[in-house]
Amino acid sequence: MPQSASSSVQQARQLIANRLRELVKDAGLEGKDLAALCGWHPSKVSRISTAKTQPSEDDIRAWCAACGAEDQTADLIASLRAVEGMWVSWRQMERAGLRRAQEARLPLYERTRWFRAYSPGLFPGLLQTFGYTEDVLRAVQRRRVGVDDVADAVAARMERQQVLYEGHRRFAFLVEESTLRNGLGEAETQAEQLDHLLTVNALPNVSVGVVPTRLGRERMPVEGFWIFGKAQVNVELVSGYLTITQPSEVAAYADTFATLADMAVYGDKARALLAKARDSLV
């Protein structure tokens, strides 16, 4: 797991380890007693109780049974599954194709009312045109997905964009200026995408900021991320998809977004950069 993904996941694992350790204490047992009851080597108990090794569901069942705490089993297994869901490799997420991965995120978008997104390299999915999305997902499919369901995945992403127009939602998007000239496909597709951005930016509930390329910036580009309300951040890394829910880490991403937002230009200045990039393609 990448270092940037480790903090939230490790904290969640530690909470499970702490709860398991408390069960042993409440049962009046020691680690060696638990190991004997479960048929394990004592080192396994030590590794699990210190969060050095993540337990399996069967490990939790055996642990709770040995401690006479079977009533805690279901809750601990639910917590374990939540931890496992915090970090998902692309291979795992996309093993059945790209469409399912697109559809799986829709409920999160539907229940969120305040979106903040920063993208250093590509336009965020909610802002993408059909052609731009097709180019992006085709590139992803060629690189790492054996199933070719790009057409269905593009349709799913287009459907998800309805959240821009439904309900009382607010959106703040930040893109690096280099993104304006960083297309995967033809110049015509990129020009269409820039035109679309100008249109979306006119919506009253949408803000699009462009972080200018210049020397001496206060904050260098970071990995792309989405902030959903105040509760969750999603980060797309090279090897997988990270979900952050730890309040301190959500706050860190919110602070980073605020810093980048202060560096960005909006309104006429942003439109001028978009128009300049588009004119260079035509």
Short mmCIF file of N, CA, C and O in Angstrom, two decimals, residues 1 8-20 40 44 47-49 51-64 72-88 92 243 245:
data_model
loop_
_atom_site.label_atom_id
_atom_site.label_comp_id
_atom_site.label_asym_id
_atom_site.label_seq_id
_atom_site.Cartn_x
_atom_site.Cartn_y
_atom_site.Cartn_z
N MET A 1 0.84 -1.20 0.00
CA MET A 1 0.00 0.00 0.00
C MET A 1 0.87 1.24 0.00
O MET A 1 1.84 1.31 0.76
N SER A 8 -4.72 6.53 7.34
CA SER A 8 -6.12 6.28 7.68
C SER A 8 -6.38 4.80 7.90
O SER A 8 -7.06 4.41 8.85
N VAL A 9 -5.86 3.97 7.00
CA VAL A 9 -6.10 2.53 7.10
C VAL A 9 -5.47 1.97 8.37
O VAL A 9 -6.08 1.17 9.07
N GLN A 10 -4.24 2.41 8.68
CA GLN A 10 -3.56 1.90 9.86
C GLN A 10 -4.29 2.31 11.14
O GLN A 10 -4.38 1.52 12.10
N GLN A 11 -4.80 3.53 11.18
CA GLN A 11 -5.55 3.95 12.36
C GLN A 11 -6.80 3.10 12.55
O GLN A 11 -7.14 2.73 13.68
N ALA A 12 -7.48 2.79 11.46
CA ALA A 12 -8.68 1.95 11.55
C ALA A 12 -8.32 0.54 12.00
O ALA A 12 -9.05 -0.08 12.79
N ARG A 13 -7.21 0.01 11.48
CA ARG A 13 -6.77 -1.32 11.92
C ARG A 13 -6.42 -1.32 13.39
O ARG A 13 -6.69 -2.29 14.11
N GLN A 14 -5.81 -0.22 13.84
CA GLN A 14 -5.43 -0.14 15.25
C GLN A 14 -6.65 -0.16 16.16
O GLN A 14 -6.62 -0.76 17.25
N LEU A 15 -7.73 0.47 15.72
CA LEU A 15 -8.95 0.46 16.52
C LEU A 15 -9.49 -0.96 16.70
O LEU A 15 -9.95 -1.34 17.79
N ILE A 16 -9.44 -1.75 15.62
CA ILE A 16 -9.88 -3.14 15.72
C ILE A 16 -8.97 -3.91 16.66
O ILE A 16 -9.44 -4.69 17.51
N ALA A 17 -7.66 -3.72 16.54
CA ALA A 17 -6.70 -4.40 17.42
C ALA A 17 -6.95 -4.05 18.88
O ALA A 17 -6.90 -4.92 19.76
N ASN A 18 -7.25 -2.78 19.13
CA ASN A 18 -7.51 -2.35 20.51
C ASN A 18 -8.74 -3.06 21.07
O ASN A 18 -8.76 -3.49 22.24
N ARG A 19 -9.78 -3.18 20.25
CA ARG A 19 -11.01 -3.85 20.71
C ARG A 19 -10.76 -5.32 20.98
O ARG A 19 -11.26 -5.88 21.96
N LEU A 20 -9.98 -5.96 20.13
CA LEU A 20 -9.66 -7.38 20.34
C LEU A 20 -8.84 -7.56 21.62
O LEU A 20 -9.06 -8.52 22.38
N TRP A 40 -3.26 -21.42 17.88
CA TRP A 40 -2.32 -20.57 17.14
C TRP A 40 -0.98 -20.50 17.86
O TRP A 40 -0.87 -20.81 19.06
N LYS A 44 1.20 -15.02 16.63
CA LYS A 44 0.06 -14.56 15.84
C LYS A 44 -0.83 -13.65 16.67
O LYS A 44 -1.30 -12.60 16.17
N ARG A 47 0.88 -10.31 16.92
CA ARG A 47 0.83 -9.50 15.70
C ARG A 47 -0.54 -8.89 15.49
O ARG A 47 -0.67 -7.74 15.08
N ILE A 48 -1.61 -9.66 15.77
CA ILE A 48 -2.96 -9.14 15.59
C ILE A 48 -3.28 -8.06 16.63
O ILE A 48 -3.85 -7.01 16.30
N SER A 49 -2.89 -8.31 17.87
CA SER A 49 -3.24 -7.37 18.95
C SER A 49 -2.46 -6.07 18.87
O SER A 49 -2.85 -5.07 19.48
N ALA A 51 -1.77 -4.75 15.78
CA ALA A 51 -2.15 -4.25 14.45
C ALA A 51 -1.03 -4.42 13.42
O ALA A 51 -1.06 -3.78 12.37
N LYS A 52 -0.08 -5.30 13.70
CA LYS A 52 0.95 -5.58 12.71
C LYS A 52 0.43 -6.52 11.62
O LYS A 52 0.93 -6.52 10.50
N THR A 53 -0.56 -7.33 11.98
CA THR A 53 -1.22 -8.23 11.04
C THR A 53 -2.71 -8.01 11.13
O THR A 53 -3.27 -7.95 12.23
N GLN A 54 -3.37 -7.89 9.99
CA GLN A 54 -4.82 -7.74 9.99
C GLN A 54 -5.47 -9.11 10.12
O GLN A 54 -5.14 -10.02 9.35
N PRO A 55 -6.40 -9.28 11.05
CA PRO A 55 -7.04 -10.59 11.21
C PRO A 55 -7.99 -10.88 10.06
O PRO A 55 -8.50 -9.97 9.41
N SER A 56 -8.23 -12.16 9.82
CA SER A 56 -9.26 -12.56 8.87
C SER A 56 -10.59 -12.64 9.61
O SER A 56 -10.64 -12.54 10.85
N GLU A 57 -11.67 -12.83 8.88
CA GLU A 57 -12.97 -12.98 9.53
C GLU A 57 -12.99 -14.23 10.42
O GLU A 57 -13.56 -14.22 11.51
N ASP A 58 -12.34 -15.31 9.96
CA ASP A 58 -12.27 -16.54 10.77
C ASP A 58 -11.45 -16.30 12.03
O ASP A 58 -11.77 -16.85 13.09
N ASP A 59 -10.40 -15.48 11.92
CA ASP A 59 -9.60 -15.16 13.11
C ASP A 59 -10.46 -14.44 14.14
O ASP A 59 -10.38 -14.72 15.35
N ILE A 60 -11.28 -13.51 13.69
CA ILE A 60 -12.14 -12.77 14.62
C ILE A 60 -13.17 -13.70 15.26
O ILE A 60 -13.43 -13.61 16.48
N ARG A 61 -13.72 -14.61 14.49
CA ARG A 61 -14.69 -15.56 15.06
C ARG A 61 -14.04 -16.41 16.14
O ARG A 61 -14.62 -16.61 17.23
N ALA A 62 -12.84 -16.92 15.86
CA ALA A 62 -12.13 -17.76 16.84
C ALA A 62 -11.75 -16.95 18.07
O ALA A 62 -11.88 -17.43 19.20
N TRP A 63 -11.31 -15.73 17.87
CA TRP A 63 -10.90 -14.85 18.97
C TRP A 63 -12.08 -14.58 19.90
O TRP A 63 -11.95 -14.71 21.13
N CYS A 64 -13.21 -14.20 19.32
CA CYS A 64 -14.39 -13.89 20.13
C CYS A 64 -14.90 -15.13 20.87
O CYS A 64 -15.31 -15.04 22.04
N GLN A 72 -19.88 -10.06 20.09
CA GLN A 72 -19.08 -9.00 19.49
C GLN A 72 -18.61 -9.33 18.07
O GLN A 72 -18.07 -8.48 17.38
N THR A 73 -18.84 -10.58 17.67
CA THR A 73 -18.27 -11.05 16.41
C THR A 73 -18.77 -10.26 15.21
O THR A 73 -17.99 -9.79 14.38
N ALA A 74 -20.09 -10.11 15.09
CA ALA A 74 -20.67 -9.47 13.91
C ALA A 74 -20.18 -8.03 13.77
O ALA A 74 -19.84 -7.58 12.66
N ASP A 75 -20.13 -7.30 14.89
CA ASP A 75 -19.71 -5.90 14.83
C ASP A 75 -18.24 -5.78 14.43
O ASP A 75 -17.86 -4.91 13.63
N LEU A 76 -17.40 -6.66 14.95
CA LEU A 76 -15.98 -6.62 14.61
C LEU A 76 -15.74 -6.99 13.15
O LEU A 76 -14.88 -6.41 12.48
N ILE A 77 -16.49 -7.96 12.66
CA ILE A 77 -16.35 -8.34 11.25
C ILE A 77 -16.81 -7.19 10.35
O ILE A 77 -16.19 -6.91 9.31
N ALA A 78 -17.87 -6.49 10.75
CA ALA A 78 -18.32 -5.33 9.98
C ALA A 78 -17.24 -4.25 9.95
O ALA A 78 -17.00 -3.62 8.91
N SER A 79 -16.58 -4.04 11.07
CA SER A 79 -15.49 -3.06 11.13
C SER A 79 -14.33 -3.48 10.25
O SER A 79 -13.72 -2.65 9.56
N LEU A 80 -14.04 -4.79 10.25
CA LEU A 80 -12.96 -5.31 9.41
C LEU A 80 -13.27 -5.07 7.94
O LEU A 80 -12.39 -4.63 7.17
N ARG A 81 -14.50 -5.34 7.54
CA ARG A 81 -14.87 -5.12 6.13
C ARG A 81 -14.79 -3.66 5.75
O ARG A 81 -14.43 -3.31 4.61
N ALA A 82 -15.12 -2.78 6.69
CA ALA A 82 -15.02 -1.34 6.43
C ALA A 82 -13.57 -0.93 6.19
O ALA A 82 -13.27 -0.14 5.29
N VAL A 83 -12.66 -1.50 6.99
CA VAL A 83 -11.24 -1.21 6.81
C VAL A 83 -10.77 -1.70 5.46
O VAL A 83 -10.04 -1.01 4.74
N GLU A 84 -11.18 -2.90 5.11
CA GLU A 84 -10.77 -3.47 3.82
C GLU A 84 -11.28 -2.63 2.65
O GLU A 84 -10.64 -2.55 1.60
N GLY A 85 -12.44 -1.98 2.86
CA GLY A 85 -12.99 -1.14 1.81
C GLY A 85 -12.34 0.22 1.67
O GLY A 85 -12.57 0.93 0.70
N MET A 86 -11.51 0.60 2.65
CA MET A 86 -10.86 1.90 2.60
C MET A 86 -9.81 1.95 1.50
O MET A 86 -9.57 3.00 0.91
N TRP A 87 -9.17 0.83 1.24
CA TRP A 87 -8.16 0.78 0.19
C TRP A 87 -8.50 -0.36 -0.76
O TRP A 87 -8.55 -1.52 -0.35
N VAL A 88 -8.76 -0.02 -2.01
CA VAL A 88 -9.12 -1.03 -3.00
C VAL A 88 -8.18 -0.87 -4.20
O VAL A 88 -8.07 0.23 -4.76
N GLN A 92 -8.74 -5.09 -8.21
CA GLN A 92 -9.93 -5.59 -7.50
C GLN A 92 -11.18 -4.83 -7.92
O GLN A 92 -12.23 -5.42 -8.17
N THR A 243 -10.19 5.61 0.22
CA THR A 243 -11.29 6.31 0.87
C THR A 243 -10.84 6.75 2.25
O THR A 243 -10.44 5.91 3.08
N THR A 245 -11.74 8.70 5.80
CA THR A 245 -12.84 9.17 6.66
C THR A 245 -12.34 9.72 8.00
O THR A 245 -13.14 10.26 8.76
#
